[in-house]
XYZ file of C-alpha atoms in Angstrom:
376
model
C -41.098 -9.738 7.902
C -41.454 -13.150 6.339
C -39.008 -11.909 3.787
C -36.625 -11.176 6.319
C -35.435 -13.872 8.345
C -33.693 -12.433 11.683
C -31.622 -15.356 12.316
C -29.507 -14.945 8.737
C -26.443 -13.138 7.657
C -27.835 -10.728 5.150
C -24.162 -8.858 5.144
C -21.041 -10.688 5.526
C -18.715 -7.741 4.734
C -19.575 -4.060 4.193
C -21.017 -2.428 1.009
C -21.242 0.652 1.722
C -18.387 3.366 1.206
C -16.704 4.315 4.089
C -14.347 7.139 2.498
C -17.411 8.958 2.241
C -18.675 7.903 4.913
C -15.783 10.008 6.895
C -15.462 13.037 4.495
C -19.477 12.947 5.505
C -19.032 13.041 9.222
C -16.052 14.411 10.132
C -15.531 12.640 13.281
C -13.988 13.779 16.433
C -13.225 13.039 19.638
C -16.151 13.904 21.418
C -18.594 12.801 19.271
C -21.080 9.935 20.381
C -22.390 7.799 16.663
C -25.709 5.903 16.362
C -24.550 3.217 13.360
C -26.397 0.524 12.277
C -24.695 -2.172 12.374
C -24.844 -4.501 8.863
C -21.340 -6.200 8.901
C -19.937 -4.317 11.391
C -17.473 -3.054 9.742
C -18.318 0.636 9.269
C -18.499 0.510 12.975
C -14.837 -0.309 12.985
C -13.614 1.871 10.551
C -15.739 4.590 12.265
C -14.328 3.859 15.312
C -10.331 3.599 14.179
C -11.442 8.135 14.251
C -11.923 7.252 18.006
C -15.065 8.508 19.005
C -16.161 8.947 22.157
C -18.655 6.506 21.667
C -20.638 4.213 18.928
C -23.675 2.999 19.686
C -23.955 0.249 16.868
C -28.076 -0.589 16.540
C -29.521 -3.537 14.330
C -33.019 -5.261 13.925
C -30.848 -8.566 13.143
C -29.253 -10.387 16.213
C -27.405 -12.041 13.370
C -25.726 -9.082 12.350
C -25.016 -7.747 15.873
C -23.650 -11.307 16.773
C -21.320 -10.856 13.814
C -19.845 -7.652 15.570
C -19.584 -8.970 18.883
C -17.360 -11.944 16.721
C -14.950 -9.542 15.597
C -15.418 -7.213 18.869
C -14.096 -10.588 20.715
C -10.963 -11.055 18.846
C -9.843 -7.558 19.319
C -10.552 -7.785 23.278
C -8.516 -11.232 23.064
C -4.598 -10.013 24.252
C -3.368 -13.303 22.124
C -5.721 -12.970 19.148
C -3.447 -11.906 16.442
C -4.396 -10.350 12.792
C -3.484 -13.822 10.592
C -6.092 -15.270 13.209
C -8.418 -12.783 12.696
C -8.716 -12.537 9.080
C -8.663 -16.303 9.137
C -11.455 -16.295 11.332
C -13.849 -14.317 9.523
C -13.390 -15.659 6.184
C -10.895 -13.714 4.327
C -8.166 -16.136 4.964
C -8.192 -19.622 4.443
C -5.416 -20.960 6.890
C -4.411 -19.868 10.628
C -1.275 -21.242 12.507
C -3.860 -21.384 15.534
C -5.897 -24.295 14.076
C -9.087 -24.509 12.150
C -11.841 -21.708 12.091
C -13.960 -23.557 14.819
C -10.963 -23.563 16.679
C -10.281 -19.951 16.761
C -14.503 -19.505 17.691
C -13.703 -21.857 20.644
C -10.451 -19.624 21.700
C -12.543 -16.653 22.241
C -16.204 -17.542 22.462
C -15.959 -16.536 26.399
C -15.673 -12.810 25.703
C -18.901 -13.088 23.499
C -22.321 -12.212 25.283
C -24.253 -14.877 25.519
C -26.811 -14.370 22.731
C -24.059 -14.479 20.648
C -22.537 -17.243 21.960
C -25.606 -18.980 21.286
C -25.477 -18.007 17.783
C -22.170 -18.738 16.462
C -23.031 -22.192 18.035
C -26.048 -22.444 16.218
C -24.637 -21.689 12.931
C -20.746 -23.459 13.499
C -21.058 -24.197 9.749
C -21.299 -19.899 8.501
C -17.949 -19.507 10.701
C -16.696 -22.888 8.783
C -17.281 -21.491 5.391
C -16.146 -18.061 6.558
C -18.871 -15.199 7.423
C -17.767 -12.411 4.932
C -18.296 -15.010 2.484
C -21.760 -15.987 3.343
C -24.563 -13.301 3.739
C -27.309 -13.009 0.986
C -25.856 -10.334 -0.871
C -22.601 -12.318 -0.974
C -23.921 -15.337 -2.280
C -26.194 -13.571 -4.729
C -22.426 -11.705 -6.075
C -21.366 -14.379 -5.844
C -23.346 -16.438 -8.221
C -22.882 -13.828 -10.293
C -19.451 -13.763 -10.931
C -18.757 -16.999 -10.428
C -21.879 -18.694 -13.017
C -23.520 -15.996 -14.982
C -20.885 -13.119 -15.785
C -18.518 -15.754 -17.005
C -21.280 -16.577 -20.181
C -20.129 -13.279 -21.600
C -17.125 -11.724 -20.149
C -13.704 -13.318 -19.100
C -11.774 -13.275 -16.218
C -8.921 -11.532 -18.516
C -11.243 -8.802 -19.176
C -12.665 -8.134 -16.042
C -8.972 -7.868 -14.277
C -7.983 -5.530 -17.239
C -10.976 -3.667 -16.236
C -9.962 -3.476 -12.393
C -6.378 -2.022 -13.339
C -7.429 0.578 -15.091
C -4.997 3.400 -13.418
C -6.724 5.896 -15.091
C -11.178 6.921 -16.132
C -9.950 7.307 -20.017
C -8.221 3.609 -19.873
C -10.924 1.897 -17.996
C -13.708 3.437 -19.904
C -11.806 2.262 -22.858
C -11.676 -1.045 -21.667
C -15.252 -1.216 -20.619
C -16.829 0.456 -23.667
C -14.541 -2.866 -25.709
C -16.991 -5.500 -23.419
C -19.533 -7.091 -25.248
C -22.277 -4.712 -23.346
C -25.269 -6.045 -25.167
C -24.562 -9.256 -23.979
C -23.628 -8.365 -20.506
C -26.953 -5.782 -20.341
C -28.961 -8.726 -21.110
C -27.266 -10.994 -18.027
C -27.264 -7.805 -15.909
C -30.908 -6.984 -15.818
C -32.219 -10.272 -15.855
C -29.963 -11.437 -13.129
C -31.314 -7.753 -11.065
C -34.683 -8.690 -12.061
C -37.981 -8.661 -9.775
C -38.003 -12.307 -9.774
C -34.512 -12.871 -9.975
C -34.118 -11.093 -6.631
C -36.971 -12.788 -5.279
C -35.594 -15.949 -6.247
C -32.460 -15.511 -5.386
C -33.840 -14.450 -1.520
C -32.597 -10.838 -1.250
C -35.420 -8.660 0.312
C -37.355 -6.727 -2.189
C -40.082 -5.144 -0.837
C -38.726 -1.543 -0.407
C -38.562 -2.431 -4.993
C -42.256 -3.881 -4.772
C -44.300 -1.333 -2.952
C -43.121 0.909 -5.711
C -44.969 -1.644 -8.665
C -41.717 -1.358 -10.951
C -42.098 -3.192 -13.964
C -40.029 -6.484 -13.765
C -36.846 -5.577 -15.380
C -36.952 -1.724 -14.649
C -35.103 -2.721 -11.064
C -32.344 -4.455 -13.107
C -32.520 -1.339 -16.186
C -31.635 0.646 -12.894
C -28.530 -1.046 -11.228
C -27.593 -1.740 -15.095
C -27.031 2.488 -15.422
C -25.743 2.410 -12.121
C -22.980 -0.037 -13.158
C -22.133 1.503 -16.437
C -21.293 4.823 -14.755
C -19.718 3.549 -11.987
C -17.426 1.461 -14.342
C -16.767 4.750 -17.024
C -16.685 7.652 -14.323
C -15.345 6.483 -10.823
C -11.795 5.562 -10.869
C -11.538 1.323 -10.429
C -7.948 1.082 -8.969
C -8.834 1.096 -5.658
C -12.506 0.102 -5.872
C -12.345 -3.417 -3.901
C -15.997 -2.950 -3.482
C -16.888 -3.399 -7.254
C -13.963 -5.991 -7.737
C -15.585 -8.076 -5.240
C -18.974 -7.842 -7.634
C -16.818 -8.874 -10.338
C -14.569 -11.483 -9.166
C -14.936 -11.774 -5.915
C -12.271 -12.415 -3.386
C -9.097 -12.802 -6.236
C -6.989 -10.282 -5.977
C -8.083 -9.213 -2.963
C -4.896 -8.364 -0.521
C -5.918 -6.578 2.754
C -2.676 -7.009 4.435
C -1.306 -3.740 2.184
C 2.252 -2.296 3.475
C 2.159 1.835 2.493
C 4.113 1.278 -0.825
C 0.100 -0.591 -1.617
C -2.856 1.262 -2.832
C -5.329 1.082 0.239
C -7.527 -1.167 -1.600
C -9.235 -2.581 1.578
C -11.231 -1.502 4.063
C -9.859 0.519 7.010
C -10.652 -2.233 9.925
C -9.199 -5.737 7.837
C -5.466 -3.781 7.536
C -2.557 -4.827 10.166
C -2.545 -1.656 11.167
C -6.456 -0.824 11.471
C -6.470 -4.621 13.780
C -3.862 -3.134 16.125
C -5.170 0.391 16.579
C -8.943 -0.820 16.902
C -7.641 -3.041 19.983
C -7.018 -0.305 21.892
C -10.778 1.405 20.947
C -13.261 -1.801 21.565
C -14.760 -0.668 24.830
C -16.432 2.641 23.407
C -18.820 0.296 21.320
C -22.396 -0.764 22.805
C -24.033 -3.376 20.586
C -28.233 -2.502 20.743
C -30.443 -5.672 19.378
C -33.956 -3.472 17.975
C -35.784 -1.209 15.551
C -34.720 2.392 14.992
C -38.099 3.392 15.413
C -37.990 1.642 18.625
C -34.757 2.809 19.967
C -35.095 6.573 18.721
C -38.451 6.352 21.098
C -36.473 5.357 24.283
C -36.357 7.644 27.315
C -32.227 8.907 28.065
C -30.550 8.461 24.968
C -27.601 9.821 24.479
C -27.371 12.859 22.326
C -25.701 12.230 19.275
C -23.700 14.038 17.078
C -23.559 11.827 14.394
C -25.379 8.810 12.816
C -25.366 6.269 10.054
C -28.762 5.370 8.609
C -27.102 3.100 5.785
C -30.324 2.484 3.401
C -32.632 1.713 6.232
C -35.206 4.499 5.112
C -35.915 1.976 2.056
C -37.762 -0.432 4.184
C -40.147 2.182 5.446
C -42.920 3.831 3.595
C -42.652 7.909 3.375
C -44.546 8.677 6.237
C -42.596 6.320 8.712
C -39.500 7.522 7.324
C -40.159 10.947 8.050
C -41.167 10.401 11.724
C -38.085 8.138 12.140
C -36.411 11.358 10.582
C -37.553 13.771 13.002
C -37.297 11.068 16.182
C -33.497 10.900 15.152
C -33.199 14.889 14.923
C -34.887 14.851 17.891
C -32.391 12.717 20.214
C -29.014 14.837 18.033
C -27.287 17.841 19.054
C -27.470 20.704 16.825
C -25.295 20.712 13.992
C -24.765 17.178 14.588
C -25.082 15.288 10.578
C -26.726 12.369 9.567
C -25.956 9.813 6.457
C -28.078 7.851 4.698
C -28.249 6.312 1.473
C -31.614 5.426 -0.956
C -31.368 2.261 -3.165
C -34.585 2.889 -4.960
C -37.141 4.349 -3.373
C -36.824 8.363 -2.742
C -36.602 8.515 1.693
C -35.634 12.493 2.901
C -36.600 14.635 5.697
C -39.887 17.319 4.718
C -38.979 20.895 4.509
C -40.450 20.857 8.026
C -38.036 18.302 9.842
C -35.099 19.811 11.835
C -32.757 17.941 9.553
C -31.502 19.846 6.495
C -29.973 17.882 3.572
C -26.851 19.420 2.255
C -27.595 18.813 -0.858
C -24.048 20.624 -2.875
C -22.157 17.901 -0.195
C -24.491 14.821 -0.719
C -24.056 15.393 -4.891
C -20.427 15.882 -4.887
C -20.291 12.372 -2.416
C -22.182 10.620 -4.404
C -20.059 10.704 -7.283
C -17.348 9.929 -5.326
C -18.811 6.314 -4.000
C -17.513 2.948 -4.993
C -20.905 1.251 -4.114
C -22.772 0.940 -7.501
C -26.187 -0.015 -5.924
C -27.416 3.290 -4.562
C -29.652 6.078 -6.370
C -28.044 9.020 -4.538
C -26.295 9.780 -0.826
C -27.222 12.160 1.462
C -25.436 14.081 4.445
C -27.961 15.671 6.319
C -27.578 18.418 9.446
C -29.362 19.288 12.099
C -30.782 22.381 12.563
C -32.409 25.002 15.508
């Protein structure tokens, strides 16, 4: 795609839910994942339920070099977590030198494409990686230039403590929301997002109007912000504010208000768990048409159907219930345009499940979540 340039971080970190994510899948032992990869780091949470195996599949080499980055540092046996973290982005200062430094430490358990990468693009691991994909920036520029012209940082934090959905729907309902509607759409605009360089053709083939994309996210946010408790919802703090507040490192007395894979503990089990990953550079349509798969059990589509127009969706649909086991499940989430299996496919949304996990998620951006089974 033009659009879509291969070589760029489009996701630094993950956005996309990974409590339901497990409550979805229900992972086990024996189970064998396909996972796109994105950030990587639903890989690693997935993989802290030790599965047998994850294969971890991406179009970007980018985005698979990213993994292979943190996949390094947990095969490293003098790698610690404050070097990790620092690494990566989400801390600014290591005791084992500077960012490049750390790269240089461990760049021989990298493959070589990825070697090649990260020394390509030294100056993304400078600036820190979970920092610097597209969507980051764009949330970034966000909270950092335009939400400030109507609501301040004050507000916003009183927002994110909210312990309970009365308090923080009283807090949110005292913003000035005509104001911060106006900002909100405009900035989630057709053109905006065009400008701005996130990918918006899955939005364009369906000829929205230019600010019905924005009027969308806009309801998206409002209910997220009334209805799904914010305590623990790093995910739309780091829309808001971005990285302030933001303590990983949590002891138990701590809400977990971080992903699984950046906690102490989540570093030191996945050490242990790195070899059952295989990192696949390629389509899904591609891979799904390979002779000798594996059979999987479960897999994690993320919102990959958007990209595809309804009839390539379904046949990627029915290639993926074609290489599962029965009764394995399938995730997948739509961002705006409407991507599930036919009445015909083998794979049966379960649609009482997908409703009740949708409400649950802490990712404002998607239209609706589905868990999806395979049947005889």
């Amino acid at each position: 795609s033009k659009e879509w340039n291969l070589a760029d971080i489009r996701y630094g970190r993950v956005w996309e839910d990974h409590r339901i994510l497990s409550k979805a899948l229900l992972i086990t032992r024996e189970d064998v994942i396909l996972c796109l990869t994105s950030a990587g780091d639903n890989v690693l949470n997935l993989l802290l339920d030790k599965p047998k195996k994850i294969i971890a599949l991406d179009l970007s080499p980018a985005q698979n070099a990213m993994l292979e980055l943190k996949l390094a540092c947990l095969r490293s046996d003098t790698f610690t977590y404050e070097g990790y973290m620092c690494l990566i982005g989400w801390h600014e200062k290591s005791d084992r030198g500077s960012r490049l430094d750390l790269y240089h430490s461990i760049k021989h358990l990298l493959p070589s494409y990825a070697q090649e990468y990260w020394d390509a693009h030294s100056s993304v691991l400078e600036g820190g990686i979970c920092h610097l994909g597209h969507l980051e920036c764009y949330a970034s520029k966000f909270h950092s230039i335009h939400l400030p012209t109507v609501v301040s940082n004050g507000d916003i934090d009183r927002l994110l403590a909210s312990k309970t959905t009365e308090e923080q729907k009283s807090v949110f309902d005292q913003l000035p929301l005509e104001k911060l509607k106006e900002v909100f759409i405009w900035y989630a605009s057709k053109q905006q997002l065009k400008e701005e360089g996130k990918r918006t053709d899955s939005m364009v083939q369906h000829d929205f109007p230019e600010d019905e994309i924005g009027v969308r996210f806009w309801k998206r946010f409002c209910r997220m912000c009334r209805e799904v408790p914010v305590w623990d919802n790093f995910y739309l703090a780091w829309w808001l504010r971005g990285g302030r507040g933001f303590e990983p490192d949590y002891t138990d007395s701590k809400a977990a208000t971080a992903p699984p894979c950046l906690t102490r503990s989540g570093f030191s089990q996945l050490k242990s768990l790195v070899d059952r990953v295989d990192i696949v550079t390629g389509s899904l349509q591609d891979y799904l048409t390979q002779k000798d798969l594996p059979a999987f059990s479960k897999a994690v589509l993320s919102d990959a159907l958007d990209y595809m127009d309804p009839d390539t969706a379904e046949l990627t649909f029915r290639a993926l219930a074609d290489n599962m086991v029965t009764g394995g499940r399938a995730v997948f989430w739509n961002l705006m345009a409407h991507r599930v299996p036919s009445s015909e496919n083998k794979l049966k949304v379960l649609a009482e499940l997908s409703d009740e996990l949708h409400k649950e998620d802490r990712v404002f951006f998607y239209s609706s979540f589905y868990v999806a089974e395979v049947t005889l």
